[in-house]
């Protein structure tokens, strides 16, 4: 899933920009480009909730949520962000079956 998020939108060389600060990093540099979550601990495998982030924004700035929020509103709209928040608060957690389906969908992504 992380590889998918880090490569989605990457250029032909594998470079993508941080969603919150726009610094450009290669998707394979996992210490530098990571899978950031808008709602961490909830919807962790929901593509609406995930964007590539540099380690500074994701780790050291705790997701850089001010920028994340503004960019997400610009990208998908305020109503969709409100729905994402509602879904995050109502999410009961993933079932074993849901996790197996997610693994099946993304396990071969990025493999040659």
PDB file of N, CA and C in Angstrom:
ATOM      1  N   UNK A   1       0.833  -1.192   0.000  1.00  0.00           N
ATOM      2  CA  UNK A   1       0.000   0.000   0.000  1.00  0.00           C
ATOM      3  C   UNK A   1       0.873   1.248   0.000  1.00  0.00           C
ATOM      4  N   UNK A   2       1.930   1.210   0.802  1.00  0.00           N
ATOM      5  CA  UNK A   2       2.826   2.362   0.871  1.00  0.00           C
ATOM      6  C   UNK A   2       3.491   2.621  -0.482  1.00  0.00           C
ATOM      7  N   UNK A   3       3.937   1.564  -1.133  1.00  0.00           N
ATOM      8  CA  UNK A   3       4.564   1.735  -2.455  1.00  0.00           C
ATOM      9  C   UNK A   3       3.551   2.321  -3.429  1.00  0.00           C
ATOM     10  N   UNK A   4       2.332   1.835  -3.389  1.00  0.00           N
ATOM     11  CA  UNK A   4       1.286   2.349  -4.270  1.00  0.00           C
ATOM     12  C   UNK A   4       1.096   3.853  -4.060  1.00  0.00           C
ATOM     13  N   UNK A   5       0.988   4.266  -2.814  1.00  0.00           N
ATOM     14  CA  UNK A   5       0.763   5.682  -2.503  1.00  0.00           C
ATOM     15  C   UNK A   5       1.963   6.520  -2.940  1.00  0.00           C
ATOM     16  N   UNK A   6       3.182   6.006  -2.700  1.00  0.00           N
ATOM     17  CA  UNK A   6       4.386   6.763  -3.037  1.00  0.00           C
ATOM     18  C   UNK A   6       4.634   6.848  -4.537  1.00  0.00           C
ATOM     19  N   UNK A   7       4.126   5.866  -5.311  1.00  0.00           N
ATOM     20  CA  UNK A   7       4.346   5.897  -6.764  1.00  0.00           C
ATOM     21  C   UNK A   7       3.186   6.522  -7.532  1.00  0.00           C
ATOM     22  N   UNK A   8       2.012   6.557  -6.933  1.00  0.00           N
ATOM     23  CA  UNK A   8       0.861   7.161  -7.608  1.00  0.00           C
ATOM     24  C   UNK A   8       1.164   8.645  -7.822  1.00  0.00           C
ATOM     25  N   UNK A   9       1.182   9.076  -9.040  1.00  0.00           N
ATOM     26  CA  UNK A   9       1.493  10.464  -9.347  1.00  0.00           C
ATOM     27  C   UNK A   9       2.972  10.739  -9.539  1.00  0.00           C
ATOM     28  N   UNK A  10       3.818   9.714  -9.370  1.00  0.00           N
ATOM     29  CA  UNK A  10       5.257   9.909  -9.568  1.00  0.00           C
ATOM     30  C   UNK A  10       5.556  10.077 -11.060  1.00  0.00           C
ATOM     31  N   UNK A  11       6.655  10.752 -11.346  1.00  0.00           N
ATOM     32  CA  UNK A  11       7.053  10.898 -12.745  1.00  0.00           C
ATOM     33  C   UNK A  11       7.692   9.600 -13.243  1.00  0.00           C
ATOM     34  N   UNK A  12       8.090   9.580 -14.497  1.00  0.00           N
ATOM     35  CA  UNK A  12       8.610   8.367 -15.118  1.00  0.00           C
ATOM     36  C   UNK A  12       9.905   7.882 -14.464  1.00  0.00           C
ATOM     37  N   UNK A  13      10.587   8.758 -13.744  1.00  0.00           N
ATOM     38  CA  UNK A  13      11.828   8.367 -13.062  1.00  0.00           C
ATOM     39  C   UNK A  13      11.573   7.864 -11.646  1.00  0.00           C
ATOM     40  N   UNK A  14      10.336   7.988 -11.169  1.00  0.00           N
ATOM     41  CA  UNK A  14      10.001   7.525  -9.832  1.00  0.00           C
ATOM     42  C   UNK A  14      10.005   8.611  -8.779  1.00  0.00           C
ATOM     43  N   UNK A  15      10.036   9.869  -9.208  1.00  0.00           N
ATOM     44  CA  UNK A  15      10.043  10.972  -8.257  1.00  0.00           C
ATOM     45  C   UNK A  15       8.628  11.495  -8.037  1.00  0.00           C
ATOM     46  N   UNK A  16       8.341  11.777  -6.791  1.00  0.00           N
ATOM     47  CA  UNK A  16       7.040  12.315  -6.412  1.00  0.00           C
ATOM     48  C   UNK A  16       7.280  13.424  -5.387  1.00  0.00           C
ATOM     49  N   UNK A  17       6.286  14.268  -5.227  1.00  0.00           N
ATOM     50  CA  UNK A  17       6.461  15.356  -4.267  1.00  0.00           C
ATOM     51  C   UNK A  17       5.658  15.116  -3.005  1.00  0.00           C
ATOM     52  N   UNK A  18       6.169  15.659  -1.930  1.00  0.00           N
ATOM     53  CA  UNK A  18       5.487  15.604  -0.646  1.00  0.00           C
ATOM     54  C   UNK A  18       4.177  16.385  -0.774  1.00  0.00           C
ATOM     55  N   UNK A  19       3.120  15.782  -0.298  1.00  0.00           N
ATOM     56  CA  UNK A  19       1.802  16.385  -0.404  1.00  0.00           C
ATOM     57  C   UNK A  19       1.687  17.677   0.382  1.00  0.00           C
ATOM     58  N   UNK A  20       2.492  17.822   1.427  1.00  0.00           N
ATOM     59  CA  UNK A  20       2.334  18.966   2.315  1.00  0.00           C
ATOM     60  C   UNK A  20       3.397  20.049   2.173  1.00  0.00           C
ATOM     61  N   UNK A  21       4.572  19.720   1.646  1.00  0.00           N
ATOM     62  CA  UNK A  21       5.601  20.759   1.494  1.00  0.00           C
ATOM     63  C   UNK A  21       6.167  20.832   0.078  1.00  0.00           C
ATOM     64  N   UNK A  22       5.802  19.881  -0.767  1.00  0.00           N
ATOM     65  CA  UNK A  22       6.173  19.845  -2.189  1.00  0.00           C
ATOM     66  C   UNK A  22       7.639  19.522  -2.477  1.00  0.00           C
ATOM     67  N   UNK A  23       8.416  19.126  -1.469  1.00  0.00           N
ATOM     68  CA  UNK A  23       9.787  18.694  -1.755  1.00  0.00           C
ATOM     69  C   UNK A  23       9.708  17.410  -2.580  1.00  0.00           C
ATOM     70  N   UNK A  24      10.622  17.235  -3.508  1.00  0.00           N
ATOM     71  CA  UNK A  24      10.602  16.087  -4.411  1.00  0.00           C
ATOM     72  C   UNK A  24      11.590  15.028  -3.924  1.00  0.00           C
ATOM     73  N   UNK A  25      11.110  13.791  -3.846  1.00  0.00           N
ATOM     74  CA  UNK A  25      11.919  12.651  -3.411  1.00  0.00           C
ATOM     75  C   UNK A  25      11.581  11.447  -4.284  1.00  0.00           C
ATOM     76  N   UNK A  26      12.504  10.491  -4.346  1.00  0.00           N
ATOM     77  CA  UNK A  26      12.256   9.244  -5.079  1.00  0.00           C
ATOM     78  C   UNK A  26      11.427   8.308  -4.207  1.00  0.00           C
ATOM     79  N   UNK A  27      10.500   7.596  -4.829  1.00  0.00           N
ATOM     80  CA  UNK A  27       9.586   6.750  -4.056  1.00  0.00           C
ATOM     81  C   UNK A  27      10.298   5.619  -3.321  1.00  0.00           C
ATOM     82  N   UNK A  28      11.457   5.204  -3.785  1.00  0.00           N
ATOM     83  CA  UNK A  28      12.181   4.127  -3.111  1.00  0.00           C
ATOM     84  C   UNK A  28      12.919   4.598  -1.862  1.00  0.00           C
ATOM     85  N   UNK A  29      13.064   5.883  -1.703  1.00  0.00           N
ATOM     86  CA  UNK A  29      13.744   6.430  -0.530  1.00  0.00           C
ATOM     87  C   UNK A  29      12.756   6.444   0.637  1.00  0.00           C
ATOM     88  N   UNK A  30      12.490   5.262   1.209  1.00  0.00           N
ATOM     89  CA  UNK A  30      11.452   5.149   2.242  1.00  0.00           C
ATOM     90  C   UNK A  30      11.768   5.956   3.489  1.00  0.00           C
ATOM     91  N   UNK A  31      13.029   6.268   3.710  1.00  0.00           N
ATOM     92  CA  UNK A  31      13.342   7.127   4.850  1.00  0.00           C
ATOM     93  C   UNK A  31      13.043   8.580   4.525  1.00  0.00           C
ATOM     94  N   UNK A  32      12.866   8.890   3.249  1.00  0.00           N
ATOM     95  CA  UNK A  32      12.619  10.262   2.818  1.00  0.00           C
ATOM     96  C   UNK A  32      11.194  10.489   2.321  1.00  0.00           C
ATOM     97  N   UNK A  33      10.599   9.507   1.650  1.00  0.00           N
ATOM     98  CA  UNK A  33       9.226   9.633   1.142  1.00  0.00           C
ATOM     99  C   UNK A  33       8.404   8.498   1.728  1.00  0.00           C
ATOM    100  N   UNK A  34       7.355   8.853   2.422  1.00  0.00           N
ATOM    101  CA  UNK A  34       6.551   7.874   3.145  1.00  0.00           C
ATOM    102  C   UNK A  34       5.079   7.986   2.753  1.00  0.00           C
ATOM    103  N   UNK A  35       4.295   7.072   3.261  1.00  0.00           N
ATOM    104  CA  UNK A  35       2.845   7.102   3.073  1.00  0.00           C
ATOM    105  C   UNK A  35       2.244   7.842   4.259  1.00  0.00           C
ATOM    106  N   UNK A  36       1.767   9.070   4.014  1.00  0.00           N
ATOM    107  CA  UNK A  36       1.171   9.872   5.072  1.00  0.00           C
ATOM    108  C   UNK A  36      -0.322   9.617   5.181  1.00  0.00           C
ATOM    109  N   UNK A  37      -0.845   9.764   6.385  1.00  0.00           N
ATOM    110  CA  UNK A  37      -2.262   9.556   6.669  1.00  0.00           C
ATOM    111  C   UNK A  37      -2.872  10.861   7.157  1.00  0.00           C
ATOM    112  N   UNK A  38      -4.021  11.211   6.606  1.00  0.00           N
ATOM    113  CA  UNK A  38      -4.746  12.366   7.126  1.00  0.00           C
ATOM    114  C   UNK A  38      -5.300  12.032   8.509  1.00  0.00           C
ATOM    115  N   UNK A  39      -5.978  10.899   8.610  1.00  0.00           N
ATOM    116  CA  UNK A  39      -6.465  10.387   9.891  1.00  0.00           C
ATOM    117  C   UNK A  39      -5.626   9.172  10.234  1.00  0.00           C
ATOM    118  N   UNK A  40      -4.626   9.339  11.082  1.00  0.00           N
ATOM    119  CA  UNK A  40      -3.761   8.225  11.444  1.00  0.00           C
ATOM    120  C   UNK A  40      -4.457   7.337  12.470  1.00  0.00           C
ATOM    121  N   UNK A  41      -4.317   6.039  12.252  1.00  0.00           N
ATOM    122  CA  UNK A  41      -4.951   5.084  13.153  1.00  0.00           C
ATOM    123  C   UNK A  41      -6.379   4.751  12.751  1.00  0.00           C
ATOM    124  N   UNK A  42      -6.891   5.464  11.775  1.00  0.00           N
ATOM    125  CA  UNK A  42      -8.236   5.221  11.242  1.00  0.00           C
ATOM    126  C   UNK A  42      -8.129   5.306   9.725  1.00  0.00           C
ATOM    127  N   UNK A  43      -8.867   4.493   9.053  1.00  0.00           N
ATOM    128  CA  UNK A  43      -8.844   4.497   7.583  1.00  0.00           C
ATOM    129  C   UNK A  43      -7.418   4.373   7.041  1.00  0.00           C
ATOM    130  N   UNK A  44      -6.594   3.585   7.732  1.00  0.00           N
ATOM    131  CA  UNK A  44      -5.187   3.467   7.352  1.00  0.00           C
ATOM    132  C   UNK A  44      -4.968   2.842   5.983  1.00  0.00           C
ATOM    133  N   UNK A  45      -5.978   2.178   5.443  1.00  0.00           N
ATOM    134  CA  UNK A  45      -5.843   1.564   4.132  1.00  0.00           C
ATOM    135  C   UNK A  45      -6.869   2.106   3.139  1.00  0.00           C
ATOM    136  N   UNK A  46      -7.400   3.262   3.408  1.00  0.00           N
ATOM    137  CA  UNK A  46      -8.372   3.928   2.543  1.00  0.00           C
ATOM    138  C   UNK A  46      -7.617   4.960   1.700  1.00  0.00           C
ATOM    139  N   UNK A  47      -7.617   4.779   0.396  1.00  0.00           N
ATOM    140  CA  UNK A  47      -6.846   5.656  -0.499  1.00  0.00           C
ATOM    141  C   UNK A  47      -7.217   7.132  -0.349  1.00  0.00           C
ATOM    142  N   UNK A  48      -8.444   7.426   0.035  1.00  0.00           N
ATOM    143  CA  UNK A  48      -8.834   8.827   0.223  1.00  0.00           C
ATOM    144  C   UNK A  48      -8.046   9.488   1.339  1.00  0.00           C
ATOM    145  N   UNK A  49      -7.517   8.687   2.241  1.00  0.00           N
ATOM    146  CA  UNK A  49      -6.849   9.146   3.454  1.00  0.00           C
ATOM    147  C   UNK A  49      -5.328   9.194   3.321  1.00  0.00           C
ATOM    148  N   UNK A  50      -4.787   8.745   2.219  1.00  0.00           N
ATOM    149  CA  UNK A  50      -3.346   8.538   2.087  1.00  0.00           C
ATOM    150  C   UNK A  50      -2.735   9.387   0.979  1.00  0.00           C
ATOM    151  N   UNK A  51      -1.580   9.974   1.263  1.00  0.00           N
ATOM    152  CA  UNK A  51      -0.841  10.764   0.281  1.00  0.00           C
ATOM    153  C   UNK A  51       0.651  10.608   0.571  1.00  0.00           C
ATOM    154  N   UNK A  52       1.501  10.790  -0.435  1.00  0.00           N
ATOM    155  CA  UNK A  52       2.945  10.727  -0.185  1.00  0.00           C
ATOM    156  C   UNK A  52       3.403  11.931   0.630  1.00  0.00           C
ATOM    157  N   UNK A  53       4.246  11.683   1.610  1.00  0.00           N
ATOM    158  CA  UNK A  53       4.790  12.757   2.432  1.00  0.00           C
ATOM    159  C   UNK A  53       6.270  12.504   2.705  1.00  0.00           C
ATOM    160  N   UNK A  54       7.021  13.577   2.787  1.00  0.00           N
ATOM    161  CA  UNK A  54       8.416  13.447   3.189  1.00  0.00           C
ATOM    162  C   UNK A  54       8.453  13.096   4.676  1.00  0.00           C
ATOM    163  N   UNK A  55       9.569  12.525   5.106  1.00  0.00           N
ATOM    164  CA  UNK A  55       9.661  12.106   6.509  1.00  0.00           C
ATOM    165  C   UNK A  55       9.582  13.302   7.458  1.00  0.00           C
ATOM    166  N   UNK A  56      10.066  14.449   7.030  1.00  0.00           N
ATOM    167  CA  UNK A  56       9.994  15.642   7.880  1.00  0.00           C
ATOM    168  C   UNK A  56       8.534  15.988   8.195  1.00  0.00           C
ATOM    169  N   UNK A  57       7.714  16.075   7.142  1.00  0.00           N
ATOM    170  CA  UNK A  57       6.304  16.422   7.360  1.00  0.00           C
ATOM    171  C   UNK A  57       5.552  15.304   8.081  1.00  0.00           C
ATOM    172  N   UNK A  58       5.756  14.064   7.642  1.00  0.00           N
ATOM    173  CA  UNK A  58       5.002  12.949   8.182  1.00  0.00           C
ATOM    174  C   UNK A  58       5.385  12.633   9.618  1.00  0.00           C
ATOM    175  N   UNK A  59       6.672  12.592   9.877  1.00  0.00           N
ATOM    176  CA  UNK A  59       7.148  12.157  11.188  1.00  0.00           C
ATOM    177  C   UNK A  59       7.389  13.332  12.130  1.00  0.00           C
ATOM    178  N   UNK A  60       8.233  14.240  11.720  1.00  0.00           N
ATOM    179  CA  UNK A  60       8.688  15.293  12.620  1.00  0.00           C
ATOM    180  C   UNK A  60       7.663  16.420  12.791  1.00  0.00           C
ATOM    181  N   UNK A  61       6.813  16.635  11.789  1.00  0.00           N
ATOM    182  CA  UNK A  61       5.763  17.650  11.906  1.00  0.00           C
ATOM    183  C   UNK A  61       4.390  17.013  12.146  1.00  0.00           C
ATOM    184  N   UNK A  62       4.391  15.760  12.546  1.00  0.00           N
ATOM    185  CA  UNK A  62       3.157  15.024  12.882  1.00  0.00           C
ATOM    186  C   UNK A  62       2.114  15.082  11.776  1.00  0.00           C
ATOM    187  N   UNK A  63       2.567  14.947  10.538  1.00  0.00           N
ATOM    188  CA  UNK A  63       1.668  14.939   9.395  1.00  0.00           C
ATOM    189  C   UNK A  63       1.469  16.296   8.751  1.00  0.00           C
ATOM    190  N   UNK A  64       2.017  17.349   9.377  1.00  0.00           N
ATOM    191  CA  UNK A  64       1.874  18.703   8.832  1.00  0.00           C
ATOM    192  C   UNK A  64       0.405  18.941   8.455  1.00  0.00           C
ATOM    193  N   UNK A  65      -0.468  18.701   9.430  1.00  0.00           N
ATOM    194  CA  UNK A  65      -1.908  18.628   9.166  1.00  0.00           C
ATOM    195  C   UNK A  65      -2.546  19.929   8.696  1.00  0.00           C
ATOM    196  N   UNK A  66      -1.988  21.074   9.029  1.00  0.00           N
ATOM    197  CA  UNK A  66      -2.544  22.320   8.494  1.00  0.00           C
ATOM    198  C   UNK A  66      -2.448  22.318   6.974  1.00  0.00           C
ATOM    199  N   UNK A  67      -1.248  22.019   6.458  1.00  0.00           N
ATOM    200  CA  UNK A  67      -1.061  21.976   5.004  1.00  0.00           C
ATOM    201  C   UNK A  67      -1.825  20.811   4.382  1.00  0.00           C
ATOM    202  N   UNK A  68      -1.818  19.664   5.067  1.00  0.00           N
ATOM    203  CA  UNK A  68      -2.527  18.487   4.554  1.00  0.00           C
ATOM    204  C   UNK A  68      -4.009  18.828   4.369  1.00  0.00           C
ATOM    205  N   UNK A  69      -4.599  19.458   5.380  1.00  0.00           N
ATOM    206  CA  UNK A  69      -6.016  19.805   5.334  1.00  0.00           C
ATOM    207  C   UNK A  69      -6.316  20.764   4.190  1.00  0.00           C
ATOM    208  N   UNK A  70      -5.526  21.818   4.083  1.00  0.00           N
ATOM    209  CA  UNK A  70      -5.750  22.806   3.021  1.00  0.00           C
ATOM    210  C   UNK A  70      -5.603  22.179   1.643  1.00  0.00           C
ATOM    211  N   UNK A  71      -4.585  21.354   1.458  1.00  0.00           N
ATOM    212  CA  UNK A  71      -4.366  20.699   0.160  1.00  0.00           C
ATOM    213  C   UNK A  71      -5.476  19.712  -0.155  1.00  0.00           C
ATOM    214  N   UNK A  72      -5.928  18.991   0.857  1.00  0.00           N
ATOM    215  CA  UNK A  72      -6.999  18.023   0.647  1.00  0.00           C
ATOM    216  C   UNK A  72      -8.305  18.728   0.277  1.00  0.00           C
ATOM    217  N   UNK A  73      -8.602  19.835   0.937  1.00  0.00           N
ATOM    218  CA  UNK A  73      -9.804  20.598   0.589  1.00  0.00           C
ATOM    219  C   UNK A  73      -9.711  21.095  -0.851  1.00  0.00           C
ATOM    220  N   UNK A  74      -8.538  21.582  -1.227  1.00  0.00           N
ATOM    221  CA  UNK A  74      -8.347  22.060  -2.600  1.00  0.00           C
ATOM    222  C   UNK A  74      -8.475  20.921  -3.611  1.00  0.00           C
ATOM    223  N   UNK A  75      -7.948  19.753  -3.251  1.00  0.00           N
ATOM    224  CA  UNK A  75      -7.950  18.606  -4.171  1.00  0.00           C
ATOM    225  C   UNK A  75      -9.329  17.963  -4.313  1.00  0.00           C
ATOM    226  N   UNK A  76      -9.989  17.653  -3.191  1.00  0.00           N
ATOM    227  CA  UNK A  76     -11.232  16.876  -3.275  1.00  0.00           C
ATOM    228  C   UNK A  76     -12.469  17.650  -2.843  1.00  0.00           C
ATOM    229  N   UNK A  77     -12.279  18.826  -2.262  1.00  0.00           N
ATOM    230  CA  UNK A  77     -13.407  19.653  -1.846  1.00  0.00           C
ATOM    231  C   UNK A  77     -13.753  19.486  -0.378  1.00  0.00           C
ATOM    232  N   UNK A  78     -14.349  20.517   0.174  1.00  0.00           N
ATOM    233  CA  UNK A  78     -14.682  20.543   1.593  1.00  0.00           C
ATOM    234  C   UNK A  78     -15.672  19.445   1.974  1.00  0.00           C
ATOM    235  N   UNK A  79     -16.674  19.216   1.142  1.00  0.00           N
ATOM    236  CA  UNK A  79     -17.665  18.189   1.470  1.00  0.00           C
ATOM    237  C   UNK A  79     -17.019  16.803   1.552  1.00  0.00           C
ATOM    238  N   UNK A  80     -16.094  16.506   0.655  1.00  0.00           N
ATOM    239  CA  UNK A  80     -15.420  15.203   0.676  1.00  0.00           C
ATOM    240  C   UNK A  80     -14.521  15.077   1.902  1.00  0.00           C
ATOM    241  N   UNK A  81     -13.886  16.162   2.314  1.00  0.00           N
ATOM    242  CA  UNK A  81     -13.053  16.135   3.522  1.00  0.00           C
ATOM    243  C   UNK A  81     -13.933  15.916   4.751  1.00  0.00           C
ATOM    244  N   UNK A  82     -15.086  16.570   4.785  1.00  0.00           N
ATOM    245  CA  UNK A  82     -16.027  16.353   5.896  1.00  0.00           C
ATOM    246  C   UNK A  82     -16.494  14.899   5.940  1.00  0.00           C
ATOM    247  N   UNK A  83     -16.752  14.320   4.770  1.00  0.00           N
ATOM    248  CA  UNK A  83     -17.172  12.918   4.709  1.00  0.00           C
ATOM    249  C   UNK A  83     -16.052  12.002   5.184  1.00  0.00           C
ATOM    250  N   UNK A  84     -14.818  12.311   4.811  1.00  0.00           N
ATOM    251  CA  UNK A  84     -13.673  11.527   5.248  1.00  0.00           C
ATOM    252  C   UNK A  84     -13.555  11.566   6.770  1.00  0.00           C
ATOM    253  N   UNK A  85     -13.743  12.743   7.344  1.00  0.00           N
ATOM    254  CA  UNK A  85     -13.702  12.879   8.803  1.00  0.00           C
ATOM    255  C   UNK A  85     -14.807  12.047   9.457  1.00  0.00           C
ATOM    256  N   UNK A  86     -15.999  12.138   8.905  1.00  0.00           N
ATOM    257  CA  UNK A  86     -17.122  11.367   9.440  1.00  0.00           C
ATOM    258  C   UNK A  86     -16.832   9.870   9.355  1.00  0.00           C
ATOM    259  N   UNK A  87     -16.329   9.438   8.199  1.00  0.00           N
ATOM    260  CA  UNK A  87     -16.004   8.021   8.014  1.00  0.00           C
ATOM    261  C   UNK A  87     -14.925   7.567   8.996  1.00  0.00           C
ATOM    262  N   UNK A  88     -13.940   8.436   9.238  1.00  0.00           N
ATOM    263  CA  UNK A  88     -12.865   8.090  10.175  1.00  0.00           C
ATOM    264  C   UNK A  88     -13.411   7.916  11.588  1.00  0.00           C
ATOM    265  N   UNK A  89     -14.293   8.781  11.988  1.00  0.00           N
ATOM    266  CA  UNK A  89     -14.843   8.701  13.338  1.00  0.00           C
ATOM    267  C   UNK A  89     -15.807   7.526  13.509  1.00  0.00           C
ATOM    268  N   UNK A  90     -16.400   7.080  12.425  1.00  0.00           N
ATOM    269  CA  UNK A  90     -17.354   5.982  12.509  1.00  0.00           C
ATOM    270  C   UNK A  90     -16.734   4.633  12.151  1.00  0.00           C
ATOM    271  N   UNK A  91     -15.479   4.635  11.719  1.00  0.00           N
ATOM    272  CA  UNK A  91     -14.849   3.391  11.271  1.00  0.00           C
ATOM    273  C   UNK A  91     -14.640   2.445  12.447  1.00  0.00           C
ATOM    274  N   UNK A  92     -15.205   1.242  12.349  1.00  0.00           N
ATOM    275  CA  UNK A  92     -15.110   0.309  13.474  1.00  0.00           C
ATOM    276  C   UNK A  92     -13.782  -0.450  13.541  1.00  0.00           C
ATOM    277  N   UNK A  93     -12.931  -0.244  12.560  1.00  0.00           N
ATOM    278  CA  UNK A  93     -11.703  -1.031  12.458  1.00  0.00           C
ATOM    279  C   UNK A  93     -11.862  -2.036  11.334  1.00  0.00           C
ATOM    280  N   UNK A  94     -10.755  -2.518  10.850  1.00  0.00           N
ATOM    281  CA  UNK A  94     -10.790  -3.452   9.729  1.00  0.00           C
ATOM    282  C   UNK A  94     -11.008  -4.870  10.223  1.00  0.00           C
ATOM    283  N   UNK A  95     -11.836  -5.594   9.490  1.00  0.00           N
ATOM    284  CA  UNK A  95     -12.033  -7.012   9.797  1.00  0.00           C
ATOM    285  C   UNK A  95     -10.888  -7.798   9.165  1.00  0.00           C
ATOM    286  N   UNK A  96     -10.740  -9.016   9.576  1.00  0.00           N
ATOM    287  CA  UNK A  96      -9.713  -9.889   9.004  1.00  0.00           C
ATOM    288  C   UNK A  96      -9.931 -10.033   7.503  1.00  0.00           C
ATOM    289  N   UNK A  97     -11.171 -10.221   7.078  1.00  0.00           N
ATOM    290  CA  UNK A  97     -11.484 -10.378   5.669  1.00  0.00           C
ATOM    291  C   UNK A  97     -11.117  -9.111   4.884  1.00  0.00           C
ATOM    292  N   UNK A  98     -11.433  -7.938   5.432  1.00  0.00           N
ATOM    293  CA  UNK A  98     -11.080  -6.683   4.761  1.00  0.00           C
ATOM    294  C   UNK A  98      -9.565  -6.553   4.611  1.00  0.00           C
ATOM    295  N   UNK A  99      -8.830  -6.912   5.644  1.00  0.00           N
ATOM    296  CA  UNK A  99      -7.368  -6.843   5.579  1.00  0.00           C
ATOM    297  C   UNK A  99      -6.808  -7.816   4.550  1.00  0.00           C
ATOM    298  N   UNK A 100      -7.374  -9.007   4.478  1.00  0.00           N
ATOM    299  CA  UNK A 100      -6.929  -9.973   3.468  1.00  0.00           C
ATOM    300  C   UNK A 100      -7.204  -9.466   2.055  1.00  0.00           C
ATOM    301  N   UNK A 101      -8.340  -8.817   1.860  1.00  0.00           N
ATOM    302  CA  UNK A 101      -8.658  -8.245   0.549  1.00  0.00           C
ATOM    303  C   UNK A 101      -7.696  -7.122   0.190  1.00  0.00           C
ATOM    304  N   UNK A 102      -7.346  -6.300   1.156  1.00  0.00           N
ATOM    305  CA  UNK A 102      -6.396  -5.207   0.930  1.00  0.00           C
ATOM    306  C   UNK A 102      -5.028  -5.778   0.577  1.00  0.00           C
ATOM    307  N   UNK A 103      -4.589  -6.787   1.318  1.00  0.00           N
ATOM    308  CA  UNK A 103      -3.306  -7.433   1.022  1.00  0.00           C
ATOM    309  C   UNK A 103      -3.314  -7.993  -0.382  1.00  0.00           C
ATOM    310  N   UNK A 104      -4.378  -8.672  -0.748  1.00  0.00           N
ATOM    311  CA  UNK A 104      -4.488  -9.257  -2.086  1.00  0.00           C
ATOM    312  C   UNK A 104      -4.420  -8.188  -3.174  1.00  0.00           C
ATOM    313  N   UNK A 105      -5.051  -7.068  -2.939  1.00  0.00           N
ATOM    314  CA  UNK A 105      -5.091  -6.000  -3.941  1.00  0.00           C
ATOM    315  C   UNK A 105      -3.721  -5.350  -4.138  1.00  0.00           C
ATOM    316  N   UNK A 106      -2.972  -5.145  -3.066  1.00  0.00           N
ATOM    317  CA  UNK A 106      -1.741  -4.354  -3.141  1.00  0.00           C
ATOM    318  C   UNK A 106      -0.442  -5.157  -3.021  1.00  0.00           C
ATOM    319  N   UNK A 107      -0.507  -6.458  -2.732  1.00  0.00           N
ATOM    320  CA  UNK A 107       0.723  -7.201  -2.443  1.00  0.00           C
ATOM    321  C   UNK A 107       1.691  -7.262  -3.608  1.00  0.00           C
ATOM    322  N   UNK A 108       1.215  -7.266  -4.823  1.00  0.00           N
ATOM    323  CA  UNK A 108       2.134  -7.352  -5.961  1.00  0.00           C
ATOM    324  C   UNK A 108       2.474  -5.988  -6.541  1.00  0.00           C
ATOM    325  N   UNK A 109       1.897  -4.928  -5.995  1.00  0.00           N
ATOM    326  CA  UNK A 109       2.170  -3.601  -6.532  1.00  0.00           C
ATOM    327  C   UNK A 109       3.618  -3.207  -6.288  1.00  0.00           C
ATOM    328  N   UNK A 110       4.265  -2.780  -7.342  1.00  0.00           N
ATOM    329  CA  UNK A 110       5.656  -2.351  -7.229  1.00  0.00           C
ATOM    330  C   UNK A 110       6.660  -3.461  -7.429  1.00  0.00           C
ATOM    331  N   UNK A 111       6.195  -4.717  -7.516  1.00  0.00           N
ATOM    332  CA  UNK A 111       7.125  -5.812  -7.772  1.00  0.00           C
ATOM    333  C   UNK A 111       7.349  -5.924  -9.268  1.00  0.00           C
ATOM    334  N   UNK A 112       8.549  -6.261  -9.623  1.00  0.00           N
ATOM    335  CA  UNK A 112       8.884  -6.413 -11.061  1.00  0.00           C
ATOM    336  C   UNK A 112       8.576  -7.790 -11.557  1.00  0.00           C
TER     337      UNK A 112
END
